[in-house]
C-alpha positions as CSV (number, residue, x, y, z in Angstrom):
1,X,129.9,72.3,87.2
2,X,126.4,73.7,87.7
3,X,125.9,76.7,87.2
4,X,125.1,78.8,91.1
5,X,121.5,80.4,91.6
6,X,123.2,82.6,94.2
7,X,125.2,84.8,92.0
8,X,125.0,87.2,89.5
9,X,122.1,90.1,89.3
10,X,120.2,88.3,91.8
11,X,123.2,89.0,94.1
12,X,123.3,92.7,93.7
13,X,121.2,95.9,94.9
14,X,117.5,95.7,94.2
15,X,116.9,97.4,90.7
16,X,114.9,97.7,88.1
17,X,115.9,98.2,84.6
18,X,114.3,96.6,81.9
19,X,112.6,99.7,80.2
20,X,110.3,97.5,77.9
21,X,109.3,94.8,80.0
22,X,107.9,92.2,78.0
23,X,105.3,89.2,79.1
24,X,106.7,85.9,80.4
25,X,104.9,84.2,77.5
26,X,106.8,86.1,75.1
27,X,109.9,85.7,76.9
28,X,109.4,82.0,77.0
29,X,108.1,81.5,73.7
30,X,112.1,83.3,72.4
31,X,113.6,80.8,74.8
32,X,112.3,78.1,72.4
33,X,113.8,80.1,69.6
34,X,117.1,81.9,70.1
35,X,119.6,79.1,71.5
36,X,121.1,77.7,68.4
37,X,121.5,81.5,67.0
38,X,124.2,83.5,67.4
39,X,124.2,86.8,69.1
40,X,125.0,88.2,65.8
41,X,122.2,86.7,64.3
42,X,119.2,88.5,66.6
43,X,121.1,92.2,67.1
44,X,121.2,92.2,63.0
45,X,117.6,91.3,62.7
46,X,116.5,94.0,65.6
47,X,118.5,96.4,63.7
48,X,117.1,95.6,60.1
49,X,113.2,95.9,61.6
50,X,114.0,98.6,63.3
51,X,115.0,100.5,60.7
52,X,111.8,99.2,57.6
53,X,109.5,102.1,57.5
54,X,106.3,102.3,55.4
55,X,105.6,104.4,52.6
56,X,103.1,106.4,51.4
57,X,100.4,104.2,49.4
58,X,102.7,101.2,51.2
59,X,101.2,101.3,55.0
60,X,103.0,98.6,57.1
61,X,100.4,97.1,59.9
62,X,103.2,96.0,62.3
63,X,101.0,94.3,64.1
64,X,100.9,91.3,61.6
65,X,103.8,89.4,61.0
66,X,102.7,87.5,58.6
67,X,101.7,90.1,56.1
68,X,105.3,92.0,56.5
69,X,107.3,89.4,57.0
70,X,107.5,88.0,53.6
71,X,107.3,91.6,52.0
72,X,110.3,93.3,54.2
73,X,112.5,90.8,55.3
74,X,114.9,88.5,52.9
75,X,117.2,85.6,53.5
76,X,118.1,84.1,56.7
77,X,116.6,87.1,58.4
78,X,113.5,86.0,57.2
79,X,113.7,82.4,58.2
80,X,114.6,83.9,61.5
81,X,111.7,86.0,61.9
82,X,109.4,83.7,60.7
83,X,110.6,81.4,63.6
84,X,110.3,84.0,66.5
85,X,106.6,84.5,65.2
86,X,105.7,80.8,64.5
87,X,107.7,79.1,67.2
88,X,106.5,81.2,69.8
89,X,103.0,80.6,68.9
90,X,102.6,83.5,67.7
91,X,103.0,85.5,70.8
92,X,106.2,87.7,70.4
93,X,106.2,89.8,67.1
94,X,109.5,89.8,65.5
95,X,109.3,93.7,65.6
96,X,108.5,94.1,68.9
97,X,110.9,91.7,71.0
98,X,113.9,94.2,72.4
99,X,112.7,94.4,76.0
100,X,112.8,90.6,75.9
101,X,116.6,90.5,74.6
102,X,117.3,93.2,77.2
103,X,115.9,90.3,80.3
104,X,117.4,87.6,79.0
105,X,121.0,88.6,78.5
106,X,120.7,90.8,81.9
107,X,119.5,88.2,83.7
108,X,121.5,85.3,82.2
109,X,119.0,82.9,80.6
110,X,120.8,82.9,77.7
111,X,124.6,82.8,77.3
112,X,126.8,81.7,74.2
113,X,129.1,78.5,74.0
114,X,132.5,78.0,72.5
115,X,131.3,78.5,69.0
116,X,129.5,81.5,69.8
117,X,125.8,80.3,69.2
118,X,123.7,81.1,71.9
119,X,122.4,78.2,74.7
120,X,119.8,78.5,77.8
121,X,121.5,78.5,80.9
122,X,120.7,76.6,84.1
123,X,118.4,79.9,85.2
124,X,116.8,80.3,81.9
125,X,115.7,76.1,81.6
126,X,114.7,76.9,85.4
127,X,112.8,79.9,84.2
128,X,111.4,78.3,80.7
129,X,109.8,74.9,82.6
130,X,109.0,76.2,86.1
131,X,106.0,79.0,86.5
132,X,106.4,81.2,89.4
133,X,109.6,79.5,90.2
134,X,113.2,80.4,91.8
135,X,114.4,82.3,88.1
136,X,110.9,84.0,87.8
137,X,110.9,85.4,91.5
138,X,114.6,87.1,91.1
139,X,113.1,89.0,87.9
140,X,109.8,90.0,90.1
141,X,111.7,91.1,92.9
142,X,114.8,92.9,90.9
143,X,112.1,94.6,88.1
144,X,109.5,95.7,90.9
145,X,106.8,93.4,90.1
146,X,106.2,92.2,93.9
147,X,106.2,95.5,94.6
148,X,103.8,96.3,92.1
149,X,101.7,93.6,92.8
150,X,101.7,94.4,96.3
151,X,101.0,98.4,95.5
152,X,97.7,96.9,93.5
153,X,97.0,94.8,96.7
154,X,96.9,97.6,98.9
155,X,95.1,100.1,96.3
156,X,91.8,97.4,95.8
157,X,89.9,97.9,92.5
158,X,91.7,101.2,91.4
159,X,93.2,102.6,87.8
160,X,96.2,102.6,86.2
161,X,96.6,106.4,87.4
162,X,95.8,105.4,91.1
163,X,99.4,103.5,91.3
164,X,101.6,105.9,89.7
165,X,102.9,107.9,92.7
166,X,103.4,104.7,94.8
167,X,105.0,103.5,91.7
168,X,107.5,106.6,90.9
169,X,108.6,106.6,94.3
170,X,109.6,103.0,94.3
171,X,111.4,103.8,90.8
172,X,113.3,107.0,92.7
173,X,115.1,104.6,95.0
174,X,115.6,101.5,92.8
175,X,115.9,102.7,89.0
176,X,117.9,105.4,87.0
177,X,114.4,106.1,85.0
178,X,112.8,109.7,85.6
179,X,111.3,110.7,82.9
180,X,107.2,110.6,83.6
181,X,106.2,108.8,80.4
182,X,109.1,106.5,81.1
183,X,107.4,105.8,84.8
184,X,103.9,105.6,83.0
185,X,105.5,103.0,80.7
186,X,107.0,100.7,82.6
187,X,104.3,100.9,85.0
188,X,101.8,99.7,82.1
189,X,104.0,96.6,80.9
190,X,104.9,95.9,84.1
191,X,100.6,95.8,84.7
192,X,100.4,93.8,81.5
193,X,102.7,91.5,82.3
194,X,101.4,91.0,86.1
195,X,97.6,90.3,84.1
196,X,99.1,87.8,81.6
197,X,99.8,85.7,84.2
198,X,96.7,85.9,86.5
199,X,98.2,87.6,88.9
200,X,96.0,90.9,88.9
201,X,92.7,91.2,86.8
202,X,91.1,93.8,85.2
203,X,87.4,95.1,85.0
204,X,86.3,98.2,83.6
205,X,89.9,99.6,83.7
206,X,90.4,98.8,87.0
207,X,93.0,96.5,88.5
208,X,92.4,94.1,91.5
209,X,95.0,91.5,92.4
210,X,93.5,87.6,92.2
211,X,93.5,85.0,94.6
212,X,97.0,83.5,92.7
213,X,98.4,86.9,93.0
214,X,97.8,86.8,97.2
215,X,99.2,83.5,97.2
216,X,102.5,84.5,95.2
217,X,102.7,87.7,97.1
218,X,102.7,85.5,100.8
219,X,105.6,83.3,99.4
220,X,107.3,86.8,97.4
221,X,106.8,88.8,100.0
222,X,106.7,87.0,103.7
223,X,105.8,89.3,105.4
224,X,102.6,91.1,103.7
225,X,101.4,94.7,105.0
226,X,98.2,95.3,107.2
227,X,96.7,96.1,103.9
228,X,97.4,92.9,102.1
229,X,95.9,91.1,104.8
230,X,92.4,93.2,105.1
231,X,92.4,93.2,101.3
232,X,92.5,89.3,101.4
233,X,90.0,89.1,104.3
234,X,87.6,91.6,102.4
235,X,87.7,89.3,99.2
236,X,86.9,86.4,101.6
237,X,84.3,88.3,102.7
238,X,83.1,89.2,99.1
239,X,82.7,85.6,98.3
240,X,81.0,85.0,101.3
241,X,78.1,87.4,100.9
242,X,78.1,86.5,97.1
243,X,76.7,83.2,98.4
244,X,74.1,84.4,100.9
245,X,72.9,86.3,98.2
246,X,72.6,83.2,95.8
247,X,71.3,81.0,98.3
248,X,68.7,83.6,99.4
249,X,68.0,85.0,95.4
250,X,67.1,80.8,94.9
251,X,64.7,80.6,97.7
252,X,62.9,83.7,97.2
253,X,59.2,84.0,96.5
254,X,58.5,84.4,92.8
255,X,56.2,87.4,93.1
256,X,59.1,89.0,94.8
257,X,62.3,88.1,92.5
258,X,60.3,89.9,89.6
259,X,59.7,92.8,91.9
260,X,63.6,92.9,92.2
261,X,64.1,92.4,88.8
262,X,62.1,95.6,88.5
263,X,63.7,97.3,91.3
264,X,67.0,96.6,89.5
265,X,65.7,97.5,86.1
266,X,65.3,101.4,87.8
267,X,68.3,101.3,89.6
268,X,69.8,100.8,86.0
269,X,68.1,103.7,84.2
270,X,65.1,101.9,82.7
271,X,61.9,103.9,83.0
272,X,58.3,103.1,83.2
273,X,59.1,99.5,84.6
274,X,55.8,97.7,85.2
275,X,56.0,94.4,86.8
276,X,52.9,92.5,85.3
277,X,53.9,89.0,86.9
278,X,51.8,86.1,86.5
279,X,49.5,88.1,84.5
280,X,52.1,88.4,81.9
281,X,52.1,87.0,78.1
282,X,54.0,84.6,76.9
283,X,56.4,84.6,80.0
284,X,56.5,88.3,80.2
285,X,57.4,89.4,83.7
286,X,58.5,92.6,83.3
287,X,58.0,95.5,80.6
288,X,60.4,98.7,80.8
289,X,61.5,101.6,78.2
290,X,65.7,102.0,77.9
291,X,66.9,104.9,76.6
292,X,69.4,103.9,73.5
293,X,71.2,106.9,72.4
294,X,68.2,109.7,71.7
295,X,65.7,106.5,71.1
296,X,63.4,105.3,73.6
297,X,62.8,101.6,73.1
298,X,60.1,99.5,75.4
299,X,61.8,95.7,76.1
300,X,60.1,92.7,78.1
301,X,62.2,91.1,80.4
302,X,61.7,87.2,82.0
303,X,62.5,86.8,85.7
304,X,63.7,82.7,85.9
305,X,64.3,82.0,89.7
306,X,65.5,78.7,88.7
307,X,68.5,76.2,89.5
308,X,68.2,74.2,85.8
309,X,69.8,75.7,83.1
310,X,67.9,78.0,80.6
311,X,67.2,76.5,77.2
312,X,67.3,78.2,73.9
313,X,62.8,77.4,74.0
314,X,62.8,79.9,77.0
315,X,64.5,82.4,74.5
316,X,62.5,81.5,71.7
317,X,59.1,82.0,73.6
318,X,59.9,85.3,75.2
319,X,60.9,86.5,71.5
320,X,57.8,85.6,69.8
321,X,56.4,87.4,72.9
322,X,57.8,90.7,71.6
323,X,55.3,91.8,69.0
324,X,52.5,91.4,71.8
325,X,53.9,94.9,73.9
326,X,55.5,96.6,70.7
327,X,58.9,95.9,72.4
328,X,62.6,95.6,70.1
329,X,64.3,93.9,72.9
330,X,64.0,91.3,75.7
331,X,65.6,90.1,78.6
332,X,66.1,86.8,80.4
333,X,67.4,87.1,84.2
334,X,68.3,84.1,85.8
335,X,69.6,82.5,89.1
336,X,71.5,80.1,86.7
337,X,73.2,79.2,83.5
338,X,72.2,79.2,80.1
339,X,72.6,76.6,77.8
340,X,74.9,77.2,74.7
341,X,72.1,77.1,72.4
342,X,70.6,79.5,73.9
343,X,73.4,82.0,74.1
344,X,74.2,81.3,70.0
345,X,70.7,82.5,69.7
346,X,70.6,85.1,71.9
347,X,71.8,87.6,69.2
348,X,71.3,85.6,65.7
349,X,71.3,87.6,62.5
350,X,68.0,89.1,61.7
351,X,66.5,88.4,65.1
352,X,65.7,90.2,67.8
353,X,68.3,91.2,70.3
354,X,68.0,89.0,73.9
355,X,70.2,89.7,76.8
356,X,71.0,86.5,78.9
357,X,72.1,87.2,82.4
358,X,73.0,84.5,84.5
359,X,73.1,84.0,88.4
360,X,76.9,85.2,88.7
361,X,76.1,88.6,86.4
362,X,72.8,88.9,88.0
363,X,74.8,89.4,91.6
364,X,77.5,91.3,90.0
365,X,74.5,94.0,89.0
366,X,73.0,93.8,92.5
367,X,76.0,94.6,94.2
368,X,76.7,97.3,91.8
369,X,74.1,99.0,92.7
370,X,73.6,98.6,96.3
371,X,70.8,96.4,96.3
372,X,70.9,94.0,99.1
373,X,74.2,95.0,100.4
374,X,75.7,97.6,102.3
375,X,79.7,98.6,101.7
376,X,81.1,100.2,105.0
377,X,84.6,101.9,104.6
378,X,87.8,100.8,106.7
379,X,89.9,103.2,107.6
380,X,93.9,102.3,107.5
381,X,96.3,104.5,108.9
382,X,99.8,105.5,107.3
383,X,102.7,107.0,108.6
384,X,103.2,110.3,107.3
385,X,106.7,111.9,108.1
386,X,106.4,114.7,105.9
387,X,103.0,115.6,108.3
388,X,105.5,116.1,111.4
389,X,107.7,118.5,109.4
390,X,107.1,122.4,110.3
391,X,105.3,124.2,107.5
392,X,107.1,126.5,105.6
393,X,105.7,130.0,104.9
């Protein structure tokens, strides 16, 4: 008899209670290793890492398998470790592979047969072969990560710190865990595991949720909050006004894209930009001092308004162009791509240093800095019971 989706943890109270919450990689990459082992045979092996310590003059990097493998482990332990690290592709570390025990035997993924060895069960084949399927949606919704994922949604670009409170609160009505770092902790996998899958992205320490992660939150969660919707309108919106701005960067007069390369250049620190233009050497558009560390340094930047891909000669001519303005650096800034020759070059040994930036970065640093767009500020109301309360004196 098959065995029923509808039972089990799924079944019960909303909670969350894997402490280590591993990736689904991991997790799947064990589920290609354990079944044909014995319970026996994996709580041994956690216990035996767990308890190999370095030494002094004998430092253990735990972080490569294959170095302490070989060197700690003996035996059939050792086959079996070497199997979780190679078998997996090299994604779960023998060391390091607890949390992922702890989901598949709460969750059922795993069970063990007549003779004791250890087979995937109907939920754990559904979870090892189907993405963002039925087995992977009861772990989101009983470990918090819709919730998560929705918290991000509603936060916008925002850091790890800027989830926490939403995040214990959540924990205080579906989790035994208190403890702060314990919050903090299962917050962070929960973030890394929510990443690893493409479901949230990070930039300069700060987490947005991704198209894939809207899409998995409509079907997780039917019926998204006000703030889910405006933060899917406002990344429709983002993309839409990325465009204008390509489409109008493309059709711009050349004088004027090198005057906003320059503008751009002083809205990013630079000083003494000089935009020579057409009068320029040797395809010099631009010449600018950057302060690196408590060294000026002057560098020539090219402005390309151009839809072909830049070549590795463009790169090569505004190098040799260096020596003409005593500059240490250049620049190329593009409304395109550049060509992989030119990138290899872009920082070969010996040479002098040139920064590529294409169309997509070039818009990234315009919208940065407020230059040809304008953010305005929604404001989004939330119920606050505590508000209504009397104050106490």
């Amino acid at each position: 008899m098959a065995e029923s989706t509808k039972t089990g943890p799924q079944a019960s109270a909303r909670r969350v209670r894997v402490p280590w919450f591993p990736t689904y990689r991991e997790v799947r990459g064990l589920l290609a290793v354990w079944p044909g082992h014995s319970r026996t045979d994996i709580t041994k092996l956690h216990r035996t890492i767990m308890g190999l310590t370095g030494k002094p003059g004998d430092q253990v990097d735990w972080r490569d398998p294959d170095s302490w493998i070989p060197k700690r482990l003996s035996g059939d332990q050792r086959s079996l470790a070497y199997a979780i690290w190679t078998e997996s592709g090299k994604t779960a570390n023998p060391r390091h592979t607890a949390g992922s025990w702890s989901l598949v035997r709460h969750y059922e993924l795993i069970k063990e047969d007549t003779d004791g060895n250890l087979q995937l069960t109907d939920r754990g084949r559904s979870f090892l072969n189907h993405r963002l399927g039925e087995a992977e949606s009861i772990l989101d919704t009983q470990e918090g990560l819709v919730e998560l994922l929705a918290i991000v949604a509603d936060s916008g670009p925002a850091q790890v710190r800027d989830f926490e409170e939403a995040w214990t609160e959540y924990l205080k009505r579906h989790s035994r865990f208190q403890a702060p770092s314990t919050i903090r902790d299962t917050l962070r996998r929960r973030l890394n595991n929510l990443l690893d899958r493409g479901l949230i992205d990070r930039e300069r320490a700060k987490y947005t949720v991704t198209d894939d992660g809207l899409r998995y939150l409509e079907h997780a969660a039917p019926e998204p909050g006000p703030r889910q919707m405006i933060q899917k309108l406002a990344k429709e919106q983002k993309a839409a006004v990325r465009e204008s701005l390509r489409k109008h960067l493309l059709q711009m007069d050349p004088n004027g894209f090198e005057e906003l390369v320059g503008r751009l250049l002083e809205e990013m620190n630079y000083e003494r930009v000089d935009v020579i233009g057409q009068s320029g050497d040797g395809g010099v558009d631009v010449v600018a001092d950057i302060q690196l560390g408590v060294t000026s340094v002057r560098e020539v930047v090219q402005a390309k308004r151009h839809k072909r891909t830049i070549q590795r000669k463009d790169l090569d001519a505004l190098r040799g162009s260096l020596y003409r303005f005593n500059a240490v650096r250049g620049t190329i800034v593009a409304t395109s791509r550049f060509a992989k020759g030119a990138v290899e070059a872009a920082f070969a040994r010996g040479a002098a240093p040139i920064t590529l930036i294409d169309g997509d970065r070039l818009i990234d640093l315009l919208i940065e800095h407020g230059i040809g767009v304008r953010t305005r500020a929604i404001e989004v109301l939330t119920f606050d019971p505590e508000g209504l309360s009397p104050h106490e004196d």
